[in-house]
Coordinates of C-alpha atoms and ligand atoms in Angstrom, one line a residue:
X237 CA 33.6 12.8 -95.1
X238 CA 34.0 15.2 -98.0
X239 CA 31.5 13.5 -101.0
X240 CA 32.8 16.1 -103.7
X241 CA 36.6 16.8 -103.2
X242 CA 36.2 20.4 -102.2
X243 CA 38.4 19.9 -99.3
X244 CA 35.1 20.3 -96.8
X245 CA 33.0 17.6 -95.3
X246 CA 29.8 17.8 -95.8
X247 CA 26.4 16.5 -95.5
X248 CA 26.2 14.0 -98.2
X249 CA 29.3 12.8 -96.6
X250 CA 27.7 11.8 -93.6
X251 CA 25.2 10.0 -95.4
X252 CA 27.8 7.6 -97.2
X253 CA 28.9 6.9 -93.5
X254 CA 25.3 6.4 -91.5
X255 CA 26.7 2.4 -92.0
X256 CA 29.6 2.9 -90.5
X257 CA 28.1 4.8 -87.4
X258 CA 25.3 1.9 -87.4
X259 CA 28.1 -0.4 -87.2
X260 CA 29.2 1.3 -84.1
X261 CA 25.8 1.3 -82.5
X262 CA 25.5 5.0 -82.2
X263 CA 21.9 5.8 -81.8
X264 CA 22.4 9.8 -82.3
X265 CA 24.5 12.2 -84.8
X266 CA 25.1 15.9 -83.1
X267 CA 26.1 17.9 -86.2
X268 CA 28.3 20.7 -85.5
X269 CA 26.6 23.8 -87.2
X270 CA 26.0 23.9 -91.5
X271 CA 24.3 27.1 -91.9
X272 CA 25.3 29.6 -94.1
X273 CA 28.3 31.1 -92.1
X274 CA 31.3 33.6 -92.9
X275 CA 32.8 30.5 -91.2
X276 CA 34.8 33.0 -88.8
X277 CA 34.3 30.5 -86.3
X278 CA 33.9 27.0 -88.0
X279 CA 30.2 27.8 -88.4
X280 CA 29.3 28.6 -85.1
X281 CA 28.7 32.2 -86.1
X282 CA 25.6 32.2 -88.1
X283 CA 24.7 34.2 -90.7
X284 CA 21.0 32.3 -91.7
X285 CA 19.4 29.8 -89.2
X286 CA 17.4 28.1 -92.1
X287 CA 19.6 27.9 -94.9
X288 CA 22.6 25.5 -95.4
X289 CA 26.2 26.6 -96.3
X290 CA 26.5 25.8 -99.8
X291 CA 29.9 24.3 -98.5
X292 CA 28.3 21.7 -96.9
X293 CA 25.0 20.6 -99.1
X294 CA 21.8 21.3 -99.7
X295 CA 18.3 20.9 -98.2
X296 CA 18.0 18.1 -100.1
X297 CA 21.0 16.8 -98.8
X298 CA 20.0 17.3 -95.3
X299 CA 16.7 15.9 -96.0
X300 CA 18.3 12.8 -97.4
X301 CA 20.2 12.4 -94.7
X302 CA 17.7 12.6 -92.1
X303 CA 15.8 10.1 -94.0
X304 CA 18.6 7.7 -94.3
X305 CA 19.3 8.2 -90.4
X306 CA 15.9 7.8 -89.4
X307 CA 15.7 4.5 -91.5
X308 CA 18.5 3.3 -89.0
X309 CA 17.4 4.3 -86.0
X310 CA 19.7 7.3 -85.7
X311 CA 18.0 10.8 -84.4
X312 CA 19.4 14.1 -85.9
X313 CA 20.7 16.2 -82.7
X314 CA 21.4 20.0 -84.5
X315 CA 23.7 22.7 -82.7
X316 CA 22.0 25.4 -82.4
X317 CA 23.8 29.0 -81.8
X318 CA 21.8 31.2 -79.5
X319 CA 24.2 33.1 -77.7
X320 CA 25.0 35.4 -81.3
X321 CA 24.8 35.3 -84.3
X322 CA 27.4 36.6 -87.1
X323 CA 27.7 40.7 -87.6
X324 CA 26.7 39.3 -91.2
X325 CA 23.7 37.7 -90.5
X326 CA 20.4 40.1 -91.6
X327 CA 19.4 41.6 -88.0
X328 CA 22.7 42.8 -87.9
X329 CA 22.7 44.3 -91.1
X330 CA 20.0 46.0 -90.0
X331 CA 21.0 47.3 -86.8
X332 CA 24.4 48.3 -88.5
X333 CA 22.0 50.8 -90.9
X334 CA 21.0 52.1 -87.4
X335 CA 17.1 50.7 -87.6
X336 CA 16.1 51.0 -84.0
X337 CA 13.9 47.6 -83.9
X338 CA 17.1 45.0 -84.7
X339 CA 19.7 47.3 -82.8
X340 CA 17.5 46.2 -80.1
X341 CA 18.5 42.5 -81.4
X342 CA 21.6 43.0 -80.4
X343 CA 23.7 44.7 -76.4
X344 CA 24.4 48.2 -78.1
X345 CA 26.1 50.5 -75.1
X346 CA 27.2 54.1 -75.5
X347 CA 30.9 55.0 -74.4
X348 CA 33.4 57.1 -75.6
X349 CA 35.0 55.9 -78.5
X350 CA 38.2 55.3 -76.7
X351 CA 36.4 53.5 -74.0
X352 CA 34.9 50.4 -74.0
X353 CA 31.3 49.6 -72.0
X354 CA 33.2 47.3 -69.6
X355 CA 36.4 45.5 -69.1
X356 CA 35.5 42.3 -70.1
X357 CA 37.4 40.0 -71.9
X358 CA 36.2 37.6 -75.2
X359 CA 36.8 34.2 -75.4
X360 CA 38.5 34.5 -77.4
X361 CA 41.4 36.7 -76.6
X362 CA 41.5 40.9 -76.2
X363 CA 37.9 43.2 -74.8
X364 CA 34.8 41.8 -75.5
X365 CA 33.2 45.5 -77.1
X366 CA 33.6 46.6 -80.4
X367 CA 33.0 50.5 -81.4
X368 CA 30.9 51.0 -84.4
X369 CA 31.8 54.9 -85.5
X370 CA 28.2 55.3 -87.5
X371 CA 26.3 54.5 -84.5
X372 CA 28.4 55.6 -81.9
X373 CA 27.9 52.6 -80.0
X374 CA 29.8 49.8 -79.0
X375 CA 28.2 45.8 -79.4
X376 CA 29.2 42.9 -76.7
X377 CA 30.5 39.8 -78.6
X378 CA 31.6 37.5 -76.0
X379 CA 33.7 35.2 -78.7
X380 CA 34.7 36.5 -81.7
X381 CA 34.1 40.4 -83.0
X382 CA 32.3 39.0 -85.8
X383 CA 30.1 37.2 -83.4
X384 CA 27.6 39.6 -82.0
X385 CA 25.8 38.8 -78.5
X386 CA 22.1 38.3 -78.8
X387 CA 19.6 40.7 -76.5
X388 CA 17.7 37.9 -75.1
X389 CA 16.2 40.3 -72.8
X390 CA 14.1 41.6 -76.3
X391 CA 11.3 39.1 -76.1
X392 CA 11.2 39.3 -80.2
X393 CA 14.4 37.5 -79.7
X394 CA 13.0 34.9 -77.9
X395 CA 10.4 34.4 -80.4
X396 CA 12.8 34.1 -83.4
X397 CA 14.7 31.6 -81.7
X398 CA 11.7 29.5 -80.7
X399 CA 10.6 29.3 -84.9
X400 CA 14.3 28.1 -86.2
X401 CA 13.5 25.2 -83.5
X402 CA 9.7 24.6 -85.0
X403 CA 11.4 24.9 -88.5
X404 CA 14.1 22.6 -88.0
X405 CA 11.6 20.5 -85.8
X406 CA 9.2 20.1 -88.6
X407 CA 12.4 19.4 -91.4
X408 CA 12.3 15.6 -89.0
X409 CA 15.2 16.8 -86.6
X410 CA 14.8 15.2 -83.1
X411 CA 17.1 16.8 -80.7
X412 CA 19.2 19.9 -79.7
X413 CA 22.7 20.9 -78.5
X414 CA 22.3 24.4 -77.5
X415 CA 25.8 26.4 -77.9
X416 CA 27.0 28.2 -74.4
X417 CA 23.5 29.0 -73.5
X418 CA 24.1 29.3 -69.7
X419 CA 25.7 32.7 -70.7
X420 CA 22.7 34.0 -72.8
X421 CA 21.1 36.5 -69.4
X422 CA 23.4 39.2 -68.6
X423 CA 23.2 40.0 -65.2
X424 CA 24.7 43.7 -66.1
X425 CA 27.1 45.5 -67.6
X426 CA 29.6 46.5 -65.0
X427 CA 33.5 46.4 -65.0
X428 CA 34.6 42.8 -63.5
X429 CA 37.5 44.0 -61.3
X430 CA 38.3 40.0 -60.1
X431 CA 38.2 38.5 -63.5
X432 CA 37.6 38.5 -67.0
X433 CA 33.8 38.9 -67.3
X434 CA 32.0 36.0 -66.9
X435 CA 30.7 36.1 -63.7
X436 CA 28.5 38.6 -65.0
X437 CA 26.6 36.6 -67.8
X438 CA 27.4 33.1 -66.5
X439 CA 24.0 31.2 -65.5
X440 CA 22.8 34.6 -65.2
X441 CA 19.9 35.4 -63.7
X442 CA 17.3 34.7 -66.3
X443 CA 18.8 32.1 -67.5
X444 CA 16.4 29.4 -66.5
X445 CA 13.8 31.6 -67.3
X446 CA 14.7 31.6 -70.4
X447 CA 15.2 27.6 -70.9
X448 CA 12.1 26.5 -69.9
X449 CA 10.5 29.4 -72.3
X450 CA 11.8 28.3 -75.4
X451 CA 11.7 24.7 -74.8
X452 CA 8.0 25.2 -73.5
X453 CA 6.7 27.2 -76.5
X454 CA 8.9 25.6 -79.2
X455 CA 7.5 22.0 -77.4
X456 CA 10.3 20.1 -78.1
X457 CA 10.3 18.6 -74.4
X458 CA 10.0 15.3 -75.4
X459 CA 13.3 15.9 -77.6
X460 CA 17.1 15.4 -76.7
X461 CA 18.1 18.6 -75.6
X462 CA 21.6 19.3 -74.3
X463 CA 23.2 22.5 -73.1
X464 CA 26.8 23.6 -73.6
X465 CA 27.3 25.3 -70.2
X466 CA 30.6 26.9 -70.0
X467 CA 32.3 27.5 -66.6
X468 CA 29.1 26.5 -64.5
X469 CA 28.5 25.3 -61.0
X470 CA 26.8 21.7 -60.1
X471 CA 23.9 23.7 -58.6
X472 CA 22.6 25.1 -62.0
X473 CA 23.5 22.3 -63.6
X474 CA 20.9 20.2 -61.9
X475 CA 18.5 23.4 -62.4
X476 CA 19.1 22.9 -66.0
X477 CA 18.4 18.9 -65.9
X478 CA 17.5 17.5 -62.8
X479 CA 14.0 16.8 -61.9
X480 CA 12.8 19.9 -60.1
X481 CA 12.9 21.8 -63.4
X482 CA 14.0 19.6 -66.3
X483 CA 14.7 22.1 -68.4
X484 CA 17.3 20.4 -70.7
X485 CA 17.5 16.7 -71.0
X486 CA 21.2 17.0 -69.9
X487 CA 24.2 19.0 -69.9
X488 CA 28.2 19.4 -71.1
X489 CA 29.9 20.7 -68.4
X490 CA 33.7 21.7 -68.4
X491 CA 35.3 20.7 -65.1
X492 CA 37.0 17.3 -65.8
X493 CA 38.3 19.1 -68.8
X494 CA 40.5 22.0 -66.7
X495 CA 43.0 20.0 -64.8
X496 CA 46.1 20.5 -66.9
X497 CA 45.1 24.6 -66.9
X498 CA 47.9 25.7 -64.4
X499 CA 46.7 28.1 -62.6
X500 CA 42.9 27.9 -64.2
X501 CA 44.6 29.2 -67.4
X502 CA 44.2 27.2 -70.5
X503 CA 47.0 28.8 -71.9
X504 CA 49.7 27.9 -69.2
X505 CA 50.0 24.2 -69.4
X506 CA 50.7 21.5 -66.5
X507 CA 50.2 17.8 -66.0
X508 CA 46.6 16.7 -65.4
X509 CA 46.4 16.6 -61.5
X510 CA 44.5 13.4 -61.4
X511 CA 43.7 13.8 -58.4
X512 CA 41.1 16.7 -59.3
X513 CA 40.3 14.8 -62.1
X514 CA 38.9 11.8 -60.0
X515 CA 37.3 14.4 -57.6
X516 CA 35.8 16.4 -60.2
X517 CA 34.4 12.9 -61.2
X518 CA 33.3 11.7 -58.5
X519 CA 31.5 15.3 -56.5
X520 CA 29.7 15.8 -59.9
X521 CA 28.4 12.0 -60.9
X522 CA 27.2 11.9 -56.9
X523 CA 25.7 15.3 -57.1
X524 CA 24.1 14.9 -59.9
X525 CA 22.5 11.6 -59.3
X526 CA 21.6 13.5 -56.0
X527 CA 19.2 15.9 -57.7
X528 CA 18.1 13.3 -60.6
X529 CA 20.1 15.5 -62.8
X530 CA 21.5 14.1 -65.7
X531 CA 25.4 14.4 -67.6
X532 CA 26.5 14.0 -70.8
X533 CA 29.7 12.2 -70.9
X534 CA 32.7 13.3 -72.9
X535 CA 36.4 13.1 -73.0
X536 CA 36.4 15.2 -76.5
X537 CA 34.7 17.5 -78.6
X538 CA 35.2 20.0 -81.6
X539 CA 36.9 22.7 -78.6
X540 CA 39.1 20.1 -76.9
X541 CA 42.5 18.7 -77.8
X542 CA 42.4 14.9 -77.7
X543 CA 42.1 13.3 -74.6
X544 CA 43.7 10.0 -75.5
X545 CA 46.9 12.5 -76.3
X546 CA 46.4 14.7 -73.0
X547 CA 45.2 12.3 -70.4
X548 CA 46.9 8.6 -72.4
X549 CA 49.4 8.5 -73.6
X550 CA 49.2 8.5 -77.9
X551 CA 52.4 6.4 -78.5
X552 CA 53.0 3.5 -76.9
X553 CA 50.0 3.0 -75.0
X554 CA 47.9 4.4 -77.7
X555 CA 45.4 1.1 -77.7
X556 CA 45.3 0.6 -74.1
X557 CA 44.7 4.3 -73.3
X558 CA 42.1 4.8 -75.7
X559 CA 40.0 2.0 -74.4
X560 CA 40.7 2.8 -70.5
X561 CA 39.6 6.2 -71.4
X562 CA 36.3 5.0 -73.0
X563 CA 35.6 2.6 -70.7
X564 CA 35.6 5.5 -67.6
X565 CA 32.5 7.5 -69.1
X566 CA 31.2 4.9 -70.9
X567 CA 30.3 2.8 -68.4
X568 CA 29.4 6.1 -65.7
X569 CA 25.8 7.8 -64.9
X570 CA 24.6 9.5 -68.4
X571 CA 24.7 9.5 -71.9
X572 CA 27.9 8.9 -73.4
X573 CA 29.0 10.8 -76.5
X574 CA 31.6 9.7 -78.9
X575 CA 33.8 12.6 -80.8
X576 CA 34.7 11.7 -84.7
X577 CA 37.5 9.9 -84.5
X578 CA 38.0 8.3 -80.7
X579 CA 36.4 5.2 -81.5
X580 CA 40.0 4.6 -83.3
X581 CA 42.1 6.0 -81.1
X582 CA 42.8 9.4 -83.0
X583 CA 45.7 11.9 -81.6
X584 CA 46.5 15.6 -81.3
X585 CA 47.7 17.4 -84.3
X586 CA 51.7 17.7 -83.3
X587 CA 52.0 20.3 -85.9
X588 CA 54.2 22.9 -84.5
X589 CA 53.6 25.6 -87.0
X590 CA 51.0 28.1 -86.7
X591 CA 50.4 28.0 -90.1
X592 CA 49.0 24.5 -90.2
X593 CA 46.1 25.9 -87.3
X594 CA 43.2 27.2 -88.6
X595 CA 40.8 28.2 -85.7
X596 CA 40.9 31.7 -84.8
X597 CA 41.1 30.8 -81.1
X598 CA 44.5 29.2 -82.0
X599 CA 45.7 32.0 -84.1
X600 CA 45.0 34.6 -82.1
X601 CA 46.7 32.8 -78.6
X602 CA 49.6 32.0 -80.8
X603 CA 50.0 36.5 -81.0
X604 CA 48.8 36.6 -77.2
X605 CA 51.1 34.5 -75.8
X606 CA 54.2 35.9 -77.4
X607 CA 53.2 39.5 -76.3
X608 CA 53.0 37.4 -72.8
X609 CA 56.6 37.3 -73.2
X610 CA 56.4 33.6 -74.5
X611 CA 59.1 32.7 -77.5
X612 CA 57.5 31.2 -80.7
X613 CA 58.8 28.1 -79.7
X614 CA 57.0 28.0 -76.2
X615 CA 54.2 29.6 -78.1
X616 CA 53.7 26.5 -80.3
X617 CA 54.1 24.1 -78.1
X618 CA 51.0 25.4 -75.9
X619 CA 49.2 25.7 -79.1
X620 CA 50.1 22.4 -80.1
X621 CA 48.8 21.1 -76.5
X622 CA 45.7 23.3 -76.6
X623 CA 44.3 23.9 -79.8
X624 CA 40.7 23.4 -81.0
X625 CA 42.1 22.0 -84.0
X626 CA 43.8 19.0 -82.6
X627 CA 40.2 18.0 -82.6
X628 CA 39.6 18.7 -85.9
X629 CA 41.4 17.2 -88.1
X630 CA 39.9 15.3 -90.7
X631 CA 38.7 12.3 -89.9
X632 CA 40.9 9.3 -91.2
X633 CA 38.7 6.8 -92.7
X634 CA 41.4 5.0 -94.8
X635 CA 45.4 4.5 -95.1
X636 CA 44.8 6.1 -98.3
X637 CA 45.7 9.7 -99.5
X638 CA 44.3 12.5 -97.1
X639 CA 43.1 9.6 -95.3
X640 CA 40.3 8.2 -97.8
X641 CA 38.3 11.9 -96.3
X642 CA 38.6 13.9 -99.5
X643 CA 39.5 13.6 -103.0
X644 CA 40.8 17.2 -102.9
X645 CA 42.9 18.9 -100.5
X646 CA 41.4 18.7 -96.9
X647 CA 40.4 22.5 -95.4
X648 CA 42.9 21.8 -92.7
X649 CA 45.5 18.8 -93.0
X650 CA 45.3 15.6 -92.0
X651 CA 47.2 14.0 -89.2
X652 CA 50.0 12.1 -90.7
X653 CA 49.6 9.0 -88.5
X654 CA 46.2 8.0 -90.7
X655 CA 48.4 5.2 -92.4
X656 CA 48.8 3.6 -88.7
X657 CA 45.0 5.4 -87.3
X658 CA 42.5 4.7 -90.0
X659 CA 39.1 3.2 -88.9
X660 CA 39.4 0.8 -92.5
X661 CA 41.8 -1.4 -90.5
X662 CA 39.6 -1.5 -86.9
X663 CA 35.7 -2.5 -88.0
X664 CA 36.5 -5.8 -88.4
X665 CA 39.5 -6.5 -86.0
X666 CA 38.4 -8.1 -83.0
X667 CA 40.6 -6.2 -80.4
X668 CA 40.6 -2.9 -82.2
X669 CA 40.0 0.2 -80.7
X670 CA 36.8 0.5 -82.4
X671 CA 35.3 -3.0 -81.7
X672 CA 36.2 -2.1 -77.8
X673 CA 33.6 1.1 -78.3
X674 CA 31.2 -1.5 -80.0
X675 CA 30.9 -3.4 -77.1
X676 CA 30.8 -0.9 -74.6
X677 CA 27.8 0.6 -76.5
X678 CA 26.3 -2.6 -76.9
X679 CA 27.0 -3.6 -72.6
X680 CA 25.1 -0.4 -72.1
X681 CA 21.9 -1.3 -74.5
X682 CA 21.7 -4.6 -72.8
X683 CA 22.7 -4.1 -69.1
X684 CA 20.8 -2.0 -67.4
X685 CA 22.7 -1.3 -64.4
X686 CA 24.9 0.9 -66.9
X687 CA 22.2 2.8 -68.4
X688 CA 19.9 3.4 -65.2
X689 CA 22.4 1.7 -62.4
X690 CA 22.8 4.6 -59.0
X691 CA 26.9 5.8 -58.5
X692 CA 29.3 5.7 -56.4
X693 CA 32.9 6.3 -56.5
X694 CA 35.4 5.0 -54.0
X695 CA 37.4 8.2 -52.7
X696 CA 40.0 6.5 -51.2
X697 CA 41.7 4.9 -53.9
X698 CA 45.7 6.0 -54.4
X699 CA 46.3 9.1 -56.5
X700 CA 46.0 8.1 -60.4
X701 CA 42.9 5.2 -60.1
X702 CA 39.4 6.0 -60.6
X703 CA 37.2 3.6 -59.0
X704 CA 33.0 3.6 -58.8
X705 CA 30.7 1.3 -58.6
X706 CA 27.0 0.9 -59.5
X707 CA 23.9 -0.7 -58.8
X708 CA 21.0 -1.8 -59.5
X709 CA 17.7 -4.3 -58.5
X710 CA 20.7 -5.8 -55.7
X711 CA 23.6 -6.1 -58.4
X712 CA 27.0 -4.2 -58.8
X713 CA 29.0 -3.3 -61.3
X714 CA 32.6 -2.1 -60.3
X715 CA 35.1 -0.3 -62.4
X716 CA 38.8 0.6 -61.5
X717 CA 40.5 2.2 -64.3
X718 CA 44.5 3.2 -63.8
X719 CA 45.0 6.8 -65.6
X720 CA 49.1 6.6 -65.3
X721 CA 51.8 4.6 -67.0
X722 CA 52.9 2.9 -63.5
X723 CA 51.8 -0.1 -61.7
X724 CA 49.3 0.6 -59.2
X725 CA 48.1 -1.5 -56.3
X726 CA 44.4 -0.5 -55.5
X727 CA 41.8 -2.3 -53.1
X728 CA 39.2 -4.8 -54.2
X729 CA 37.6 -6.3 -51.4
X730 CA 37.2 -10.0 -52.0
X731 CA 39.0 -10.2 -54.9
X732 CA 38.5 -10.6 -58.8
X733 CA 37.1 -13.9 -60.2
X734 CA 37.7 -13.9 -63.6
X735 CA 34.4 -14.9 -64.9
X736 CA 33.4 -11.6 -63.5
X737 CA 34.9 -9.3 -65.3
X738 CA 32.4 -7.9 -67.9
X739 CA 35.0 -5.6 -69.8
X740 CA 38.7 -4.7 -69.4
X741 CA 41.3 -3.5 -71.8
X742 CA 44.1 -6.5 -71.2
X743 CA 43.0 -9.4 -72.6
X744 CA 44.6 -11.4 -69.4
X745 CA 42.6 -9.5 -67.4
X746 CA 43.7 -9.6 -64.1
X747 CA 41.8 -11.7 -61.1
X748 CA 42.9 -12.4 -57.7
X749 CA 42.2 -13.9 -54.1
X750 CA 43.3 -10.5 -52.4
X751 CA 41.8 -7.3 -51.6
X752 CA 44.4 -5.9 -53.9
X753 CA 44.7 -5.7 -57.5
X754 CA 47.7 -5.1 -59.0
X755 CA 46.4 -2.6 -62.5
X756 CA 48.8 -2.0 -65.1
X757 CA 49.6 1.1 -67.1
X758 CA 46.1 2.7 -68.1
X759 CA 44.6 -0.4 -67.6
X760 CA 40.2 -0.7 -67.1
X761 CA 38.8 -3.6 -65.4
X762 CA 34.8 -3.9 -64.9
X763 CA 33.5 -6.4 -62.4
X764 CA 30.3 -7.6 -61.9
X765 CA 28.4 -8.5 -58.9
X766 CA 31.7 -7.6 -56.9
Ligands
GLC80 C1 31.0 26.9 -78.2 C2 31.4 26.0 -79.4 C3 32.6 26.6 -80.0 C4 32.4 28.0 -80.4 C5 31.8 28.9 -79.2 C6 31.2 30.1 -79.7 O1 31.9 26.7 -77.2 O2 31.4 24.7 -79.1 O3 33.2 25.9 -81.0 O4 33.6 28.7 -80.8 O5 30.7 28.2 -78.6 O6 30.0 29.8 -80.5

């Protein structure tokens, strides 16, 4: 919510909505990162770690707003940026004027001019390496150039990083998203002749090392703390937050999130293969439980398109796949997180002109994929399917102009369903998309086999069905939810009485005397003691 029409959300924004969250139940507000920022990157490259961009407030806005929070029950979770930091942030700067102490700040490499240190690739399209002609060195930014890698093996960076957390600590915030940091300990700097890079910084091998060190010394273990861990295996993830070494309190991890990438790519697209989908599901929520590890759950997120567009469907099943979607985490092993926006059923961009996009990512696939060989026209369409900024549209609050979000004109536009998607016409409508969030947020405050219940997912079930159960003090809870537009048959032994169900997305939900139930398009049934 933008409070003074400059076309930005912004902090005091958020305050004028803590009700609305309240309303919702939500118990926690993850801030994508304020600081001062070129804003290369949508803030997540840094430029000051303890000053706000004046684009989105002031201290005294965030202190209000942490107050306001607080007086609601809501933590503060901030995302903090540890990987790099932006080439304009001071250290930089500093390192740029060749002072030995902050190049050390930074992975400088020598190499011919002509010749990056390694092969690999950045996220964010073309070699990770950039040459800087005054030093004669090159600098590793795994994302974007102005994004420069951080030299975590410098233990002065380590100590920097642990004060922003005992500043921001002390400023009342109470937990932590901590931005890719399972690639922060690079294992070394060698050409990657099977792939792009990352197996050679990916939960490298200081990585845990380095976890339990800042959370230790910045003593925030009794905060919220998740990691972002991109392309990471189950094993690390329960060394990052399962019981042996609890370094984090949870983690995001990606895999669910890669099974329309043909081929692994995201830039190639293909149907979701369900199939994965449910296994990825199901090994992950098992194996996690295994280790006492613990997920955060998540369909969406600032870097993903929406899934109610990629995995629903965001026409005519808008309403029924937004709530079968919800239903699936929300009602799984974790803590469930709610993107802006889903708790109303909000779509994908559909803009189909690169000039619309904002995010760099976007922009620079859009040259990428031509130079593939890919017309403009099969360039746009995988933008349209892929882009970060499906995700970031402004949220629509109202069926007013720009969607009630600004008085001036939005940073990036808004989508032009908000007359039909606006959260004004769902707080108060009984079967709205947003009242079926409500009251899976409230099931999980007041039934305890959601929020501490053991897993299990039913492998068997046909292609397209996710089915689990869980358990807890000698009760079950079982959840079928249909991910396609068809009728599916799927097996419920001893049927469905009705006065069972605890939550479903048809309000005739279904029951039966069979071991089959018949589940419509995208439809979620929840039984209990079944
Ligand atoms: C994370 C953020 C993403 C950002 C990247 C680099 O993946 O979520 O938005 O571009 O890290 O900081």
């Amino acid at each position: 919510m933008d409070s003074n029409g400059d076309g930005f959300g912004d902090l005091k924004g958020v305050t004028m909505k803590l009700d609305y969250l309240q309303k919702l139940g939500v118990d926690y507000l993850w801030l994508t990162p304020f600081f001062v920022s070129p804003q290369v990157d949508n803030g997540y490259d840094v430029a000051d770690y303890r000053n706000i961009d004046p684009r989105f407030g002031t201290m005294a806005d965030f202190e209000e707003l942490a107050k306001e929070a607080k007086r609601r029950g809501m933590g503060i979770m901030l995302d903090m940026v540890f990987n790099h930091t932006s080439t304009e942030h001071d250290w930089f700067k500093r390192a740029l004027s060749g002072d030995k102490e902050y190049m050390d700040y930074y992975i400088f490499k020598d190499s011919p001019s002509d010749m990056p240190p390694t092969n690999w690739e950045s996220k964010f399209g073309g070699n990770a390496w950039e040459y800087v002609p005054a030093l004669g060195k090159w600098y590793l930014h795994l994302f974007d150039k102005k994004q420069a890698d951080l030299n975590w093996e410098n233990p002065k960076v380590r100590e920097e990083l642990k004060e922003i957390l005992c500043f921001w600590k002390n400023k009342g915030v109470s937990g932590f998203r901590f931005d890719v940091v399972n690639l922060i300990s690079k294992a070394d700097y060698e050409n990657d002749n099977e792939g792009d890079g990352r197996s050679h910084y990916t939960d490298g091998p200081r990585v845990h090392e380095y976890l339990k060190e800042l959370v230790g010394d910045a003593g925030i273990e009794d905060m919220i703390t998740v990691g972002e861990m991109s392309s990471t295996s189950l094993d690390n993830c329960i060394r990052y937050s399962g019981e042996s070494e609890h370094e984090l309190s949870m983690v995001f991890h990606f895999q669910h999130l890669k099974v329309d990438y043909k081929d692994g790519d995201k830039w190639s697209l293909m149907p979701a293969d369900l199939k994965a989908l449910g296994k990825f599901f199901a090994d992950w929520q098992e194996g996690m439980q295994g280790a006492n590890a613990w997920d955060a759950l998540f369909w969406d997120n600032h870097d993903q398109p929406r899934a109610l567009s990629r995995f629903g469907d965001d026409g005519k099943f808008r309403d029924k796949s937004a709530k079968l979607l919800a239903g699936i985490i929300h009602l799984m092993r974790g803590t469930p997180y709610i993107y802006q926006g889903d708790e109303i059923g909000m779509t994908n961009t559909h803009f189909h002109d690169i000039t619309r996009y904002r995010d760099v990512e976007s922009k620079n696939y859009y040259e990428i994929l031509q130079e593939r060989g890919l017309s403009e026209e099969e360039a746009i369409t995988v933008i349209d399917e892929r882009s970060r900024d499906n995700g970031r549209t402004p949220m629509q609050w109202t069926a007013e102009a720009n969607a009630g979000f600004t008085a001036g004109t939005p940073w990036i536009e808004v989508v032009n369903n908000f007359g039909r998607i606006n959260a004004a016409s769902q707080i108060e409508e009984e079967n709205s998309i947003f009242s079926f969030y409500k009251e899976l947020i409230s099931l999980r405050k007041s039934h305890k086999i959601i929020s501490d219940g053991t897993i299990s997912f039913d492998r068997n079930m046909p292609e397209g069905i996710i089915s689990y159960t869980r358990e807890y003090e000698g009760k079950t809870l079982t959840v079928w939810g249909n991910m396609t537009e068809n009728e599916i048959q799927a097996e419920c032994k001893g049927g469905v009485d009705r006065g069972d169900i605890l939550i479903a997305n048809y309000e005739d939900a279904p029951y039966t005397k069979d071991d089959t139930i018949a589940l419509r398009p995208y439809e979620l049934v929840a039984v209990l003691d079944k």
